[in-house]
Amino acid sequence: MIGRCLINLYLNAIYAVSGSAEKTIKTEIKMQNKRIVLSVEDNGTGVQKEIQNKIFLPFFTTRSGGSGIGLTLSKSIIEAHKGYLNYKPLEQGSRFEIWFID
Ligand SMILES: Nc1ncnc2c1ncn2[C@@H]1O[C@H](COP(=O)(O)OP(=O)(O)OP(=O)(O)O)[C@@H](O)[C@H]1O
Ligand SMILES: [Mg+2]
């Protein structure tokens, strides 16, 4: 299930960078505050400020052909593992963090 969550994050990242000349998608795993954090970053379009609080809602999508369930499902998968999934805007692009809480 965590693999499915990662696939959702990578698919979103791939869509976001599709128009960028220099496409970068970066994954990092580190310890922070004694917790494991896995992040997926892209240098794509980013999420407009007005909709940043909507991206985890069921059926919210900005993509034609998108169903808007990817992030909703991903968040519930991580929460079922007692973790958190959050979004952080970058200067250029997006960062999604999975916090694994033991
Ligand atoms: N990495 C990203 N960069 C920019 N926008 C993103 C990114 N990830 C998600 N979004 C925004 O959040 C919305 C919701 O994402 P979500 O994955 O839930 O649905 P979707 O990708 O549109 O459709 P699907 O159900 O096929 O995943 C996207 O439509 C897009 O607007
Ligand atoms: Mg998606």
Coordinates of N, CA, C and O and ligand atoms in Angstrom, one line a residue:
M1 N 0.8 -1.2 0.0 CA 0.0 0.0 0.0 C 0.9 1.3 0.0 O 0.5 2.3 -0.6
I2 N 2.0 1.2 0.7 CA 2.9 2.3 0.7 C 3.5 2.5 -0.7 O 3.7 3.7 -1.1
G3 N 3.7 1.4 -1.3 CA 4.2 1.5 -2.7 C 3.2 2.2 -3.6 O 3.6 3.0 -4.5
R4 N 1.9 1.9 -3.4 CA 0.9 2.5 -4.2 C 0.9 4.0 -3.9 O 0.7 4.8 -4.9
C5 N 1.0 4.4 -2.7 CA 1.1 5.8 -2.3 C 2.3 6.5 -3.1 O 2.1 7.6 -3.7
L6 N 3.4 5.8 -3.1 CA 4.6 6.4 -3.8 C 4.3 6.5 -5.3 O 4.7 7.5 -5.9
I7 N 3.7 5.5 -5.8 CA 3.4 5.6 -7.3 C 2.5 6.8 -7.5 O 2.7 7.6 -8.5
N8 N 1.5 7.1 -6.7 CA 0.7 8.3 -6.8 C 1.5 9.5 -6.8 O 1.3 10.5 -7.6
L9 N 2.4 9.6 -5.8 CA 3.2 10.8 -5.7 C 4.1 11.0 -6.9 O 4.3 12.1 -7.5
Y10 N 4.7 9.9 -7.4 CA 5.6 10.0 -8.6 C 4.8 10.3 -9.9 O 5.3 11.2 -10.7
L11 N 3.6 9.8 -10.0 CA 2.8 10.1 -11.2 C 2.4 11.6 -11.2 O 2.6 12.3 -12.2
N12 N 2.1 12.1 -10.0 CA 1.8 13.5 -9.9 C 3.0 14.4 -10.2 O 2.9 15.4 -10.9
A13 N 4.1 13.9 -9.7 CA 5.4 14.7 -10.0 C 5.7 14.7 -11.5 O 6.1 15.7 -12.1
I14 N 5.5 13.5 -12.1 CA 5.8 13.4 -13.5 C 4.9 14.3 -14.3 O 5.3 15.0 -15.2
Y15 N 3.6 14.4 -14.0 CA 2.7 15.3 -14.7 C 3.2 16.7 -14.4 O 3.1 17.6 -15.4
A16 N 3.5 17.0 -13.2 CA 3.9 18.4 -12.9 C 5.1 18.9 -13.6 O 5.2 20.1 -14.0
V17 N 6.0 18.0 -13.9 CA 7.3 18.5 -14.6 C 7.2 18.3 -16.1 O 8.1 18.7 -16.8
S18 N 6.0 17.8 -16.6 CA 6.0 17.5 -18.0 C 6.3 18.7 -19.0 O 6.8 18.5 -20.0
G19 N 6.0 19.9 -18.5 CA 6.2 21.1 -19.3 C 7.6 21.7 -19.0 O 8.0 22.7 -19.7
S20 N 8.3 21.2 -18.0 CA 9.6 21.9 -17.6 C 10.7 21.4 -18.6 O 10.7 20.3 -19.0
A21 N 11.6 22.4 -18.8 CA 12.7 22.0 -19.7 C 13.7 21.1 -18.9 O 14.1 20.1 -19.4
E22 N 14.0 21.5 -17.7 CA 14.9 20.7 -16.8 C 14.0 20.0 -15.8 O 13.5 20.6 -14.9
K23 N 13.8 18.7 -16.1 CA 12.9 17.9 -15.2 C 13.6 17.3 -14.0 O 14.6 16.6 -14.3
T24 N 13.2 17.6 -12.8 CA 13.9 17.0 -11.7 C 12.9 16.4 -10.7 O 11.9 17.1 -10.3
I25 N 13.0 15.2 -10.4 CA 12.2 14.5 -9.3 C 13.2 13.9 -8.3 O 14.0 13.1 -8.8
K26 N 13.1 14.3 -7.1 CA 14.1 13.9 -6.1 C 13.4 13.1 -5.0 O 12.4 13.6 -4.5
T27 N 14.0 12.1 -4.5 CA 13.5 11.3 -3.4 C 14.6 11.4 -2.3 O 15.7 11.2 -2.6
E28 N 14.1 11.6 -1.1 CA 15.1 11.6 0.0 C 14.5 10.9 1.2 O 13.3 11.0 1.5
I29 N 15.3 10.1 1.9 CA 14.8 9.5 3.2 C 15.8 9.9 4.3 O 17.0 9.8 4.1
K30 N 15.3 10.5 5.3 CA 16.1 10.9 6.4 C 15.5 10.8 7.8 O 14.2 10.6 7.8
M31 N 16.3 10.9 8.8 CA 15.7 10.9 10.2 C 15.6 12.4 10.6 O 16.5 13.2 10.3
Q32 N 14.4 12.7 11.1 CA 14.2 14.1 11.6 C 13.4 14.0 12.9 O 12.3 13.3 12.9
N33 N 13.8 14.6 14.0 CA 13.1 14.5 15.3 C 12.9 13.0 15.6 O 11.8 12.6 16.1
K34 N 13.8 12.2 15.3 CA 13.8 10.7 15.6 C 12.7 10.0 14.8 O 12.2 8.9 15.2
R35 N 12.3 10.6 13.7 CA 11.3 10.0 12.9 C 11.8 9.9 11.5 O 12.7 10.7 11.1
I36 N 11.3 8.9 10.7 CA 11.7 8.7 9.4 C 10.8 9.5 8.4 O 9.6 9.5 8.5
V37 N 11.4 10.3 7.6 CA 10.7 11.2 6.6 C 11.1 10.8 5.2 O 12.3 10.8 4.9
L38 N 10.2 10.4 4.4 CA 10.5 10.2 3.0 C 9.8 11.3 2.2 O 8.6 11.6 2.3
S39 N 10.6 12.0 1.4 CA 10.1 13.1 0.6 C 10.2 12.9 -0.9 O 11.2 12.2 -1.3
V40 N 9.2 13.4 -1.6 CA 9.3 13.4 -3.1 C 9.1 14.8 -3.5 O 8.1 15.5 -3.2
E41 N 10.2 15.3 -4.2 CA 10.2 16.7 -4.6 C 10.2 16.7 -6.2 O 10.9 15.9 -6.8
D42 N 9.5 17.7 -6.7 CA 9.6 18.0 -8.1 C 9.8 19.5 -8.4 O 9.5 20.3 -7.5
N43 N 10.3 19.8 -9.6 CA 10.5 21.2 -9.9 C 9.5 21.6 -11.0 O 9.8 22.4 -11.9
G44 N 8.3 21.1 -10.8 CA 7.2 21.3 -11.8 C 6.4 22.6 -11.5 O 6.9 23.5 -10.9
T45 N 5.1 22.5 -11.9 CA 4.2 23.7 -11.8 C 4.0 24.2 -10.4 O 3.6 25.3 -10.2
G46 N 4.1 23.3 -9.4 CA 3.7 23.6 -8.1 C 2.2 23.7 -8.0 O 1.5 23.5 -9.0
V47 N 1.6 24.0 -6.8 CA 0.2 24.1 -6.6 C -0.1 25.5 -6.3 O 0.5 26.1 -5.3
Q48 N -1.1 26.1 -7.0 CA -1.5 27.5 -6.7 C -1.9 27.6 -5.3 O -2.6 26.8 -4.8
K49 N -1.6 28.8 -4.7 CA -1.9 29.0 -3.3 C -3.3 28.8 -3.0 O -3.7 28.2 -1.9
E50 N -4.2 29.3 -3.8 CA -5.7 29.2 -3.6 C -6.2 27.8 -3.5 O -7.3 27.6 -2.9
I51 N -5.5 26.8 -4.0 CA -6.0 25.4 -4.0 C -5.1 24.5 -3.1 O -5.4 23.3 -3.0
Q52 N -4.2 25.1 -2.4 CA -3.3 24.2 -1.6 C -4.0 23.5 -0.5 O -3.6 22.4 -0.1
N53 N -5.1 24.1 0.0 CA -5.9 23.4 1.0 C -6.9 22.4 0.4 O -7.7 21.8 1.2
K54 N -6.9 22.2 -0.9 CA -7.9 21.3 -1.5 C -7.4 20.1 -2.0 O -8.1 19.1 -2.3
I55 N -6.0 20.0 -2.2 CA -5.5 18.9 -3.0 C -5.7 17.5 -2.4 O -5.6 16.5 -3.1
F56 N -5.9 17.5 -1.1 CA -6.1 16.2 -0.4 C -7.6 15.8 -0.4 O -8.0 14.7 0.1
L57 N -8.5 16.7 -0.9 CA -9.9 16.4 -0.8 C -10.3 15.4 -1.9 O -9.7 15.4 -3.0
P58 N -11.2 14.5 -1.6 CA -11.7 13.5 -2.6 C -12.2 14.2 -3.9 O -12.9 15.1 -3.8
F59 N -11.8 13.7 -5.0 CA -12.3 14.1 -6.3 C -11.8 15.5 -6.7 O -12.3 16.1 -7.7
F60 N -10.9 16.1 -5.9 CA -10.4 17.4 -6.4 C -9.3 17.1 -7.4 O -8.3 16.5 -7.1
T61 N -9.4 17.7 -8.5 CA -8.4 17.5 -9.6 C -8.3 18.8 -10.4 O -9.3 19.5 -10.6
T62 N -7.1 19.1 -10.9 CA -7.0 20.2 -11.9 C -6.7 19.6 -13.3 O -6.4 20.3 -14.2
R63 N -6.6 18.3 -13.3 CA -6.2 17.6 -14.6 C -7.3 17.1 -15.4 O -8.2 16.4 -14.8
S64 N -7.4 17.4 -16.6 CA -8.5 16.8 -17.5 C -8.1 15.3 -17.5 O -7.0 15.0 -17.8
G65 N -9.1 14.5 -17.2 CA -8.8 13.1 -17.1 C -8.3 12.6 -15.8 O -8.1 11.4 -15.5
G66 N -8.1 13.6 -14.9 CA -7.7 13.2 -13.5 C -8.9 12.8 -12.7 O -10.0 13.3 -13.0
S67 N -8.8 11.9 -11.7 CA -10.0 11.6 -10.9 C -9.9 12.2 -9.6 O -10.9 12.3 -8.9
G68 N -8.8 12.7 -9.2 CA -8.7 13.4 -7.9 C -8.7 12.5 -6.7 O -9.1 12.9 -5.6
I69 N -8.3 11.2 -6.9 CA -8.3 10.3 -5.7 C -6.9 10.0 -5.3 O -6.7 9.4 -4.2
G70 N -5.9 10.3 -6.1 CA -4.6 9.9 -5.8 C -4.1 10.3 -4.4 O -3.6 9.5 -3.6
L71 N -4.2 11.6 -4.2 CA -3.7 12.1 -2.9 C -4.6 11.7 -1.7 O -4.1 11.5 -0.6
T72 N -5.9 11.7 -1.9 CA -6.8 11.3 -0.9 C -6.5 9.8 -0.4 O -6.4 9.6 0.8
L73 N -6.3 9.0 -1.4 CA -6.0 7.6 -1.1 C -4.6 7.5 -0.4 O -4.4 6.8 0.6
S74 N -3.6 8.2 -1.0 CA -2.3 8.2 -0.4 C -2.3 8.6 1.1 O -1.6 8.0 1.9
K75 N -3.0 9.7 1.3 CA -3.1 10.2 2.7 C -3.7 9.2 3.6 O -3.2 8.9 4.7
S76 N -4.8 8.5 3.2 CA -5.4 7.5 4.1 C -4.5 6.3 4.3 O -4.6 5.7 5.3
I77 N -3.8 5.9 3.2 CA -2.8 4.8 3.4 C -1.8 5.1 4.5 O -1.6 4.3 5.4
I78 N -1.2 6.3 4.4 CA -0.2 6.7 5.4 C -0.8 6.8 6.8 O -0.2 6.4 7.8
E79 N -2.0 7.4 6.8 CA -2.6 7.5 8.2 C -3.0 6.2 8.8 O -2.9 6.0 10.0
A80 N -3.3 5.2 7.9 CA -3.6 3.8 8.4 C -2.3 3.2 9.0 O -2.4 2.3 9.8
H81 N -1.2 3.7 8.5 CA 0.1 3.3 9.1 C 0.5 4.3 10.3 O 1.7 4.3 10.7
K82 N -0.4 5.1 10.7 CA -0.2 6.0 11.8 C 0.9 7.1 11.5 O 1.6 7.6 12.3
G83 N 0.9 7.4 10.2 CA 1.9 8.5 9.8 C 1.1 9.7 9.2 O -0.1 9.8 9.4
Y84 N 1.9 10.6 8.6 CA 1.3 11.8 8.1 C 1.8 12.0 6.6 O 3.0 11.7 6.4
L85 N 1.0 12.5 5.8 CA 1.4 12.9 4.5 C 1.1 14.4 4.3 O 0.0 14.8 4.5
N86 N 2.2 15.2 4.1 CA 1.9 16.6 3.9 C 2.6 17.2 2.7 O 3.5 16.6 2.1
Y87 N 2.1 18.4 2.3 CA 2.5 19.1 1.1 C 3.3 20.4 1.5 O 2.8 21.1 2.4
K88 N 4.4 20.6 0.9 CA 5.1 21.9 1.2 C 5.4 22.5 -0.2 O 6.1 21.9 -1.0
P89 N 5.0 23.8 -0.4 CA 5.4 24.4 -1.6 C 6.9 24.7 -1.6 O 7.5 25.0 -0.6
L90 N 7.5 24.6 -2.8 CA 8.8 25.0 -3.0 C 8.9 26.3 -3.8 O 7.9 26.6 -4.5
E91 N 10.0 26.9 -3.9 CA 10.2 28.1 -4.7 C 9.8 27.7 -6.1 O 9.1 28.5 -6.8
Q92 N 10.3 26.6 -6.6 CA 9.9 26.1 -7.9 C 9.5 24.6 -7.7 O 10.3 23.8 -7.5
G93 N 8.2 24.4 -7.7 CA 7.7 23.0 -7.6 C 7.1 22.6 -6.2 O 6.6 23.5 -5.5
S94 N 7.1 21.4 -5.9 CA 6.4 20.8 -4.8 C 7.2 19.8 -4.0 O 8.1 19.1 -4.6
R95 N 6.9 19.7 -2.8 CA 7.5 18.7 -2.0 C 6.4 18.0 -1.2 O 5.6 18.6 -0.5
F96 N 6.3 16.7 -1.3 CA 5.4 15.9 -0.4 C 6.2 15.1 0.5 O 7.2 14.4 0.1
E97 N 5.8 15.1 1.8 CA 6.6 14.4 2.8 C 5.7 13.3 3.5 O 4.6 13.6 3.9
I98 N 6.3 12.1 3.6 CA 5.6 11.1 4.4 C 6.4 11.0 5.7 O 7.6 10.7 5.7
W99 N 5.7 11.2 6.8 CA 6.3 11.0 8.1 C 5.8 9.7 8.7 O 4.6 9.5 8.8
F100 N 6.8 8.9 8.9 CA 6.4 7.6 9.6 C 6.5 7.7 11.1 O 7.6 8.1 11.6
I101 N 5.4 7.5 11.8 CA 5.4 7.7 13.2 C 5.4 6.2 13.8 O 4.5 5.5 13.4
D102 N 6.3 5.9 14.7 CA 6.3 4.6 15.2 C 5.3 4.3 16.3 O 4.6 5.2 16.8
Ligands
LIG1 N1 3.4 17.2 -7.6 C1 2.4 18.1 -7.9 N2 2.6 19.2 -8.6 C2 1.6 20.1 -8.8 N3 0.3 19.8 -8.5 C3 0.1 18.7 -7.9 C4 1.1 17.7 -7.6 N4 0.5 16.7 -6.9 C5 -0.8 17.0 -6.9 N5 -1.1 18.2 -7.5 C6 -2.4 18.8 -7.6 O1 -3.3 18.1 -6.7 C7 -4.4 17.7 -7.5 C8 -4.9 16.4 -6.8 O2 -4.0 15.3 -7.0 P1 -4.4 13.8 -7.0 O3 -3.3 12.9 -7.2 O4 -5.3 13.6 -5.8 O5 -5.4 13.7 -8.2 P2 -5.0 13.7 -9.8 O6 -3.6 13.5 -10.0 O7 -5.6 15.0 -10.4 O8 -5.9 12.5 -10.3 P3 -5.6 10.9 -9.9 O9 -6.8 10.5 -9.1 O10 -5.5 10.3 -11.2 O11 -4.3 10.9 -9.1 C9 -3.9 17.5 -8.9 O12 -4.9 17.6 -9.8 C10 -3.0 18.7 -9.0 O13 -3.7 19.9 -9.2
MG2 MG -2.6 11.9 -8.9

